PDB file of C-alpha atoms in Angstrom:
ATOM      1  CA  UNK L   1       0.001  -0.002   0.001  1.00 72.00           C
ATOM      2  CA  UNK L   2       0.951   3.667   0.038  1.00 78.00           C
ATOM      3  CA  UNK L   3       3.969   4.411   2.200  1.00 86.00           C
ATOM      4  CA  UNK L   4       5.112   7.426   4.139  1.00 92.00           C
ATOM      5  CA  UNK L   5       8.868   7.651   4.662  1.00 93.00           C
ATOM      6  CA  UNK L   6      10.697   9.451   7.464  1.00 95.00           C
ATOM      7  CA  UNK L   7      14.322  10.492   7.570  1.00 95.00           C
ATOM      8  CA  UNK L   8      16.270   9.938   9.756  1.00 95.00           C
ATOM      9  CA  UNK L   9      15.010   7.021  11.813  1.00 93.00           C
ATOM     10  CA  UNK L  10      16.970   8.192  14.847  1.00 95.00           C
ATOM     11  CA  UNK L  11      18.536  11.523  15.732  1.00 96.00           C
ATOM     12  CA  UNK L  12      20.614  12.392  18.782  1.00 97.00           C
ATOM     13  CA  UNK L  13      21.396  16.037  19.492  1.00 97.00           C
ATOM     14  CA  UNK L  14      22.451  18.296  22.320  1.00 97.00           C
ATOM     15  CA  UNK L  15      19.922  20.490  24.038  1.00 97.00           C
ATOM     16  CA  UNK L  16      19.687  23.921  22.423  1.00 97.00           C
ATOM     17  CA  UNK L  17      20.602  22.719  18.957  1.00 97.00           C
ATOM     18  CA  UNK L  18      18.272  22.837  15.970  1.00 97.00           C
ATOM     19  CA  UNK L  19      16.854  19.671  14.439  1.00 97.00           C
ATOM     20  CA  UNK L  20      14.856  19.065  11.274  1.00 97.00           C
ATOM     21  CA  UNK L  21      12.770  15.936  10.876  1.00 97.00           C
ATOM     22  CA  UNK L  22      11.894  14.976   7.324  1.00 97.00           C
ATOM     23  CA  UNK L  23       8.801  13.293   5.990  1.00 97.00           C
ATOM     24  CA  UNK L  24       8.159  12.047   2.470  1.00 96.00           C
ATOM     25  CA  UNK L  25       4.366  11.718   2.308  1.00 94.00           C
ATOM     26  CA  UNK L  26       2.323   9.640  -0.116  1.00 92.00           C
ATOM     27  CA  UNK L  27       2.723  11.285  -3.502  1.00 89.00           C
ATOM     28  CA  UNK L  28      -0.817  12.464  -4.216  1.00 87.00           C
ATOM     29  CA  UNK L  29      -1.773  13.346  -0.672  1.00 91.00           C
ATOM     30  CA  UNK L  30      -2.637  16.899   0.251  1.00 89.00           C
ATOM     31  CA  UNK L  31      -2.914  16.926   4.056  1.00 91.00           C
ATOM     32  CA  UNK L  32       0.042  16.360   6.319  1.00 93.00           C
ATOM     33  CA  UNK L  33       0.320  15.770  10.047  1.00 94.00           C
ATOM     34  CA  UNK L  34       2.867  15.408  12.826  1.00 96.00           C
ATOM     35  CA  UNK L  35       2.261  13.413  15.987  1.00 95.00           C
ATOM     36  CA  UNK L  36       4.459  13.029  19.061  1.00 95.00           C
ATOM     37  CA  UNK L  37       4.820   9.907  21.175  1.00 91.00           C
ATOM     38  CA  UNK L  38       6.749  10.038  24.430  1.00 89.00           C
ATOM     39  CA  UNK L  39       8.015   6.619  25.513  1.00 82.00           C
ATOM     40  CA  UNK L  40       5.222   4.561  27.034  1.00 74.00           C
ATOM     41  CA  UNK L  41       2.558   7.129  26.290  1.00 79.00           C
ATOM     42  CA  UNK L  42       0.012   7.553  23.544  1.00 81.00           C
ATOM     43  CA  UNK L  43       0.564   9.345  20.288  1.00 88.00           C
ATOM     44  CA  UNK L  44      -0.623  12.942  20.409  1.00 91.00           C
ATOM     45  CA  UNK L  45      -1.511  15.316  17.609  1.00 91.00           C
ATOM     46  CA  UNK L  46       0.903  18.188  17.050  1.00 95.00           C
ATOM     47  CA  UNK L  47      -0.088  19.939  13.860  1.00 94.00           C
ATOM     48  CA  UNK L  48      -1.616  19.551  10.455  1.00 90.00           C
ATOM     49  CA  UNK L  49      -0.714  21.343   7.252  1.00 92.00           C
ATOM     50  CA  UNK L  50      -2.481  21.971   3.978  1.00 90.00           C
ATOM     51  CA  UNK L  51      -1.769  24.150   0.981  1.00 89.00           C
ATOM     52  CA  UNK L  52       1.270  25.688   2.591  1.00 90.00           C
ATOM     53  CA  UNK L  53      -0.465  26.595   5.834  1.00 92.00           C
ATOM     54  CA  UNK L  54      -0.910  25.273   9.336  1.00 93.00           C
ATOM     55  CA  UNK L  55      -4.571  24.331   9.720  1.00 89.00           C
ATOM     56  CA  UNK L  56      -4.558  23.460  13.393  1.00 89.00           C
ATOM     57  CA  UNK L  57      -1.973  22.961  16.106  1.00 92.00           C
ATOM     58  CA  UNK L  58      -2.176  21.559  19.588  1.00 92.00           C
ATOM     59  CA  UNK L  59      -0.768  22.983  22.797  1.00 93.00           C
ATOM     60  CA  UNK L  60       2.197  20.622  22.328  1.00 95.00           C
ATOM     61  CA  UNK L  61       3.229  22.591  19.237  1.00 96.00           C
ATOM     62  CA  UNK L  62       5.439  25.091  20.991  1.00 95.00           C
ATOM     63  CA  UNK L  63       6.737  28.341  19.544  1.00 96.00           C
ATOM     64  CA  UNK L  64      10.050  26.586  18.933  1.00 97.00           C
ATOM     65  CA  UNK L  65       8.356  24.281  16.432  1.00 98.00           C
ATOM     66  CA  UNK L  66       7.722  25.048  12.781  1.00 97.00           C
ATOM     67  CA  UNK L  67       6.574  23.095   9.750  1.00 97.00           C
ATOM     68  CA  UNK L  68       6.897  23.616   6.042  1.00 95.00           C
ATOM     69  CA  UNK L  69       6.876  21.830   2.711  1.00 93.00           C
ATOM     70  CA  UNK L  70       8.889  23.909   0.288  1.00 85.00           C
ATOM     71  CA  UNK L  71       8.091  23.246  -3.390  1.00 79.00           C
ATOM     72  CA  UNK L  72       6.480  19.875  -2.807  1.00 73.00           C
ATOM     73  CA  UNK L  73       9.586  18.338  -1.306  1.00 86.00           C
ATOM     74  CA  UNK L  74       9.822  16.904   2.180  1.00 94.00           C
ATOM     75  CA  UNK L  75       7.287  17.936   4.793  1.00 96.00           C
ATOM     76  CA  UNK L  76       9.518  19.030   7.665  1.00 97.00           C
ATOM     77  CA  UNK L  77       9.243  19.604  11.388  1.00 98.00           C
ATOM     78  CA  UNK L  78      11.899  21.939  12.721  1.00 97.00           C
ATOM     79  CA  UNK L  79      12.622  22.430  16.403  1.00 97.00           C
ATOM     80  CA  UNK L  80      14.821  25.401  17.309  1.00 97.00           C
ATOM     81  CA  UNK L  81      16.059  25.360  19.980  1.00 97.00           C
ATOM     82  CA  UNK L  82      15.503  21.836  21.288  1.00 97.00           C
ATOM     83  CA  UNK L  83      14.739  21.037  24.924  1.00 97.00           C
ATOM     84  CA  UNK L  84      15.051  17.835  26.927  1.00 97.00           C
ATOM     85  CA  UNK L  85      11.288  17.343  26.884  1.00 96.00           C
ATOM     86  CA  UNK L  86      11.344  17.190  23.091  1.00 97.00           C
ATOM     87  CA  UNK L  87      12.791  13.675  23.302  1.00 97.00           C
ATOM     88  CA  UNK L  88      10.154  11.445  21.757  1.00 96.00           C
ATOM     89  CA  UNK L  89       9.225   9.578  18.600  1.00 94.00           C
ATOM     90  CA  UNK L  90       7.719  11.852  15.986  1.00 97.00           C
ATOM     91  CA  UNK L  91       5.334  10.345  13.457  1.00 95.00           C
ATOM     92  CA  UNK L  92       4.421  11.920  10.178  1.00 95.00           C
ATOM     93  CA  UNK L  93       1.120  11.124   8.478  1.00 93.00           C
ATOM     94  CA  UNK L  94      -0.655  12.128   5.308  1.00 92.00           C
ATOM     95  CA  UNK L  95      -4.147  11.829   3.884  1.00 89.00           C
ATOM     96  CA  UNK L  96      -5.455  12.365   0.380  1.00 86.00           C
ATOM     97  CA  UNK L  97      -8.238  14.843   0.993  1.00 76.00           C
ATOM     98  CA  UNK L  98     -10.430  16.525   3.551  1.00 66.00           C
ATOM     99  CA  UNK L  99     -13.101  13.870   3.528  1.00 64.00           C
ATOM    100  CA  UNK L 100     -10.703  11.057   4.313  1.00 66.00           C
ATOM    101  CA  UNK L 101     -10.516  10.274   8.007  1.00 71.00           C
ATOM    102  CA  UNK L 102      -7.833   7.678   7.401  1.00 79.00           C
ATOM    103  CA  UNK L 103      -4.246   8.779   7.698  1.00 85.00           C
ATOM    104  CA  UNK L 104      -1.171   6.927   6.480  1.00 88.00           C
ATOM    105  CA  UNK L 105       1.666   6.921   8.993  1.00 89.00           C
ATOM    106  CA  UNK L 106       5.406   6.766   8.628  1.00 91.00           C
ATOM    107  CA  UNK L 107       7.724   4.632  10.812  1.00 89.00           C
ATOM    108  CA  UNK L 108       8.652   7.533  13.057  1.00 92.00           C
ATOM    109  CA  UNK L 109      11.842   9.395  13.919  1.00 96.00           C
ATOM    110  CA  UNK L 110      13.211   8.784  17.398  1.00 95.00           C
ATOM    111  CA  UNK L 111      14.619  12.083  18.680  1.00 97.00           C
ATOM    112  CA  UNK L 112      16.912  12.024  21.692  1.00 97.00           C
ATOM    113  CA  UNK L 113      17.876  15.373  23.194  1.00 97.00           C
ATOM    114  CA  UNK L 114      20.824  15.195  25.583  1.00 97.00           C
TER     115      UNK L 114
ATOM    116  CA  UNK S   1     -13.043  16.178  24.685  1.00 73.00           C
ATOM    117  CA  UNK S   2     -12.423  13.148  22.545  1.00 81.00           C
ATOM    118  CA  UNK S   3     -10.532  10.276  24.106  1.00 89.00           C
ATOM    119  CA  UNK S   4      -9.740   6.607  23.674  1.00 94.00           C
ATOM    120  CA  UNK S   5      -9.145   4.178  26.517  1.00 95.00           C
ATOM    121  CA  UNK S   6      -7.308   0.908  26.142  1.00 96.00           C
ATOM    122  CA  UNK S   7      -7.434  -0.546  29.640  1.00 96.00           C
ATOM    123  CA  UNK S   8      -4.925  -3.354  29.082  1.00 95.00           C
ATOM    124  CA  UNK S   9      -1.343  -2.204  28.653  1.00 94.00           C
ATOM    125  CA  UNK S  10      -0.141  -5.793  28.078  1.00 96.00           C
ATOM    126  CA  UNK S  11      -1.872  -8.968  26.983  1.00 97.00           C
ATOM    127  CA  UNK S  12      -0.224 -12.370  26.774  1.00 97.00           C
ATOM    128  CA  UNK S  13      -1.849 -15.313  25.034  1.00 97.00           C
ATOM    129  CA  UNK S  14      -0.723 -18.660  23.698  1.00 97.00           C
ATOM    130  CA  UNK S  15      -0.508 -19.315  19.998  1.00 97.00           C
ATOM    131  CA  UNK S  16      -3.816 -20.628  18.669  1.00 97.00           C
ATOM    132  CA  UNK S  17      -5.858 -19.017  21.419  1.00 97.00           C
ATOM    133  CA  UNK S  18      -8.560 -16.453  20.781  1.00 97.00           C
ATOM    134  CA  UNK S  19      -7.913 -12.785  21.438  1.00 97.00           C
ATOM    135  CA  UNK S  20      -9.836  -9.706  22.435  1.00 97.00           C
ATOM    136  CA  UNK S  21      -8.226  -6.302  22.880  1.00 98.00           C
ATOM    137  CA  UNK S  22     -10.491  -3.769  24.511  1.00 98.00           C
ATOM    138  CA  UNK S  23     -11.138  -0.226  23.400  1.00 98.00           C
ATOM    139  CA  UNK S  24     -13.603   2.385  24.562  1.00 97.00           C
ATOM    140  CA  UNK S  25     -13.938   5.857  23.116  1.00 94.00           C
ATOM    141  CA  UNK S  26     -15.507   9.111  24.160  1.00 91.00           C
ATOM    142  CA  UNK S  27     -16.948  11.318  21.434  1.00 85.00           C
ATOM    143  CA  UNK S  28     -20.394  12.816  21.194  1.00 79.00           C
ATOM    144  CA  UNK S  29     -20.510  12.986  17.403  1.00 80.00           C
ATOM    145  CA  UNK S  30     -20.238  10.339  14.708  1.00 80.00           C
ATOM    146  CA  UNK S  31     -16.991   8.467  15.368  1.00 86.00           C
ATOM    147  CA  UNK S  32     -14.676   7.039  12.768  1.00 89.00           C
ATOM    148  CA  UNK S  33     -12.858   4.191  14.476  1.00 93.00           C
ATOM    149  CA  UNK S  34      -9.581   2.505  13.652  1.00 94.00           C
ATOM    150  CA  UNK S  35      -7.268  -0.194  14.860  1.00 96.00           C
ATOM    151  CA  UNK S  36      -3.592   0.138  13.979  1.00 93.00           C
ATOM    152  CA  UNK S  37      -0.747  -2.274  14.615  1.00 93.00           C
ATOM    153  CA  UNK S  38       2.851  -1.280  15.170  1.00 88.00           C
ATOM    154  CA  UNK S  39       5.647  -3.812  14.749  1.00 86.00           C
ATOM    155  CA  UNK S  40       9.084  -3.032  16.177  1.00 80.00           C
ATOM    156  CA  UNK S  41      10.866  -0.234  14.315  1.00 71.00           C
ATOM    157  CA  UNK S  42       8.001   0.115  11.859  1.00 75.00           C
ATOM    158  CA  UNK S  43       5.229   2.604  11.303  1.00 75.00           C
ATOM    159  CA  UNK S  44       1.584   2.152  12.050  1.00 82.00           C
ATOM    160  CA  UNK S  45      -0.310  -0.213   9.802  1.00 87.00           C
ATOM    161  CA  UNK S  46      -4.056   0.013   9.492  1.00 88.00           C
ATOM    162  CA  UNK S  47      -5.792  -3.217  10.509  1.00 93.00           C
ATOM    163  CA  UNK S  48      -9.364  -2.116  10.017  1.00 93.00           C
ATOM    164  CA  UNK S  49     -11.682   0.842  10.166  1.00 91.00           C
ATOM    165  CA  UNK S  50     -15.321   1.569  10.858  1.00 92.00           C
ATOM    166  CA  UNK S  51     -17.188   4.465   9.309  1.00 86.00           C
ATOM    167  CA  UNK S  52     -20.795   3.253   9.146  1.00 86.00           C
ATOM    168  CA  UNK S  53     -22.968   0.280   8.257  1.00 90.00           C
ATOM    169  CA  UNK S  54     -22.390  -3.241   9.562  1.00 93.00           C
ATOM    170  CA  UNK S  55     -21.005  -2.826  13.077  1.00 94.00           C
ATOM    171  CA  UNK S  56     -18.723  -5.846  12.653  1.00 96.00           C
ATOM    172  CA  UNK S  57     -15.846  -4.976  10.387  1.00 96.00           C
ATOM    173  CA  UNK S  58     -13.301  -7.366   8.967  1.00 96.00           C
ATOM    174  CA  UNK S  59      -9.654  -6.444   8.714  1.00 94.00           C
ATOM    175  CA  UNK S  60      -6.433  -7.949   7.546  1.00 91.00           C
ATOM    176  CA  UNK S  61      -4.918 -11.188   8.856  1.00 92.00           C
ATOM    177  CA  UNK S  62      -8.193 -12.467  10.354  1.00 95.00           C
ATOM    178  CA  UNK S  63      -8.809  -9.532  12.675  1.00 97.00           C
ATOM    179  CA  UNK S  64     -12.256  -8.113  13.194  1.00 97.00           C
ATOM    180  CA  UNK S  65     -13.819  -5.486  15.447  1.00 97.00           C
ATOM    181  CA  UNK S  66     -17.320  -4.725  16.575  1.00 96.00           C
ATOM    182  CA  UNK S  67     -18.705  -1.239  17.054  1.00 94.00           C
ATOM    183  CA  UNK S  68     -21.179  -1.159  19.944  1.00 94.00           C
ATOM    184  CA  UNK S  69     -22.592   2.336  20.148  1.00 91.00           C
ATOM    185  CA  UNK S  70     -24.475   1.785  23.391  1.00 92.00           C
ATOM    186  CA  UNK S  71     -21.241   0.790  25.088  1.00 93.00           C
ATOM    187  CA  UNK S  72     -18.962   3.224  23.206  1.00 93.00           C
ATOM    188  CA  UNK S  73     -16.718   0.285  22.489  1.00 96.00           C
ATOM    189  CA  UNK S  74     -14.736  -0.997  19.519  1.00 97.00           C
ATOM    190  CA  UNK S  75     -13.033  -4.179  20.710  1.00 97.00           C
ATOM    191  CA  UNK S  76     -10.619  -6.028  18.431  1.00 98.00           C
ATOM    192  CA  UNK S  77     -10.906  -9.806  18.097  1.00 98.00           C
ATOM    193  CA  UNK S  78      -9.128 -12.684  16.451  1.00 98.00           C
ATOM    194  CA  UNK S  79     -10.213 -16.299  16.592  1.00 97.00           C
ATOM    195  CA  UNK S  80      -6.736 -17.838  16.598  1.00 97.00           C
ATOM    196  CA  UNK S  81      -3.558 -15.840  17.095  1.00 97.00           C
ATOM    197  CA  UNK S  82      -0.176 -16.538  15.563  1.00 96.00           C
ATOM    198  CA  UNK S  83       3.219 -15.728  17.058  1.00 95.00           C
ATOM    199  CA  UNK S  84       3.694 -13.117  14.321  1.00 94.00           C
ATOM    200  CA  UNK S  85       0.774 -11.152  15.772  1.00 96.00           C
ATOM    201  CA  UNK S  86       3.016 -10.019  18.613  1.00 96.00           C
ATOM    202  CA  UNK S  87       3.063  -6.219  18.363  1.00 95.00           C
ATOM    203  CA  UNK S  88       1.534  -3.083  19.843  1.00 94.00           C
ATOM    204  CA  UNK S  89      -2.064  -2.385  18.894  1.00 96.00           C
ATOM    205  CA  UNK S  90      -3.558   1.097  18.936  1.00 95.00           C
ATOM    206  CA  UNK S  91      -7.227   1.978  18.892  1.00 96.00           C
ATOM    207  CA  UNK S  92      -8.039   5.407  17.506  1.00 93.00           C
ATOM    208  CA  UNK S  93     -10.952   7.706  16.806  1.00 91.00           C
ATOM    209  CA  UNK S  94     -11.321  10.486  14.284  1.00 85.00           C
ATOM    210  CA  UNK S  95     -14.083  12.803  13.265  1.00 75.00           C
ATOM    211  CA  UNK S  96     -14.958  16.405  12.731  1.00 64.00           C
ATOM    212  CA  UNK S  97     -13.578  17.431  16.109  1.00 56.00           C
ATOM    213  CA  UNK S  98     -12.560  20.797  14.826  1.00 57.00           C
ATOM    214  CA  UNK S  99     -11.663  22.164  11.436  1.00 56.00           C
ATOM    215  CA  UNK S 100      -9.211  19.338  10.897  1.00 60.00           C
ATOM    216  CA  UNK S 101      -9.434  15.586  10.885  1.00 67.00           C
ATOM    217  CA  UNK S 102      -6.920  14.731  13.554  1.00 77.00           C
ATOM    218  CA  UNK S 103      -6.729  11.244  15.017  1.00 84.00           C
ATOM    219  CA  UNK S 104      -6.913  10.634  18.748  1.00 88.00           C
ATOM    220  CA  UNK S 105      -5.105   7.517  19.899  1.00 91.00           C
ATOM    221  CA  UNK S 106      -5.312   5.219  22.878  1.00 93.00           C
ATOM    222  CA  UNK S 107      -2.205   4.329  24.836  1.00 91.00           C
ATOM    223  CA  UNK S 108      -1.823   1.016  23.048  1.00 94.00           C
ATOM    224  CA  UNK S 109      -1.889  -2.649  24.093  1.00 96.00           C
ATOM    225  CA  UNK S 110       1.271  -4.695  23.776  1.00 96.00           C
ATOM    226  CA  UNK S 111       0.374  -8.226  22.658  1.00 97.00           C
ATOM    227  CA  UNK S 112       2.738 -11.087  23.298  1.00 97.00           C
ATOM    228  CA  UNK S 113       1.918 -14.428  21.713  1.00 97.00           C
ATOM    229  CA  UNK S 114       3.683 -17.361  23.314  1.00 95.00           C
ATOM    230  CA  UNK S 115       4.679 -20.261  21.052  1.00 90.00           C
TER     231      UNK S 115
END
């Protein structure tokens, strides 16, 4: 079936540094999402993105977070600067249109902030 | 607020036994319900989904789930498990919560199938 790819699979950085997580969504999908999963906890919605704009963001989407998809390339989540509490697995998802409640998820990027 | 409860963090069964993983949701509108499975170091894979119609939905690999509106439940079942079913299973709900179609997940149930 359709696959969402995420690069890298694991990233280790020092607190205060910038990190960019990359997502390659399903090719004809229009809506993109990021979710955050802290170890042992449930996945929680961060943000969704459509037509170059953030549609909705949760309280977990701090001011240090930003998303973009320049020129149809990767859909990225940037954290600048990172904090210890940003350590988690970040999942990207995409869906084809507004009426689709099903989202296709990537394998996740495990971010470790030291 | 919308929420999903999976009361069992871990379930252990023997190969060939039947399985039920419990899920209850809270949402006042029309829910769209999903079960996902996550194998180690892999992404979420959709097992099955319920939008409307027959409350018993069939999924991949012999899984099925039943939507019981009166109980706000969407339990996952399998008649005979295989060792390869060992994974983490997430129940989720989506709907027109706001102006976006975000998915709300449960905390997951880790299934271990003993040979």
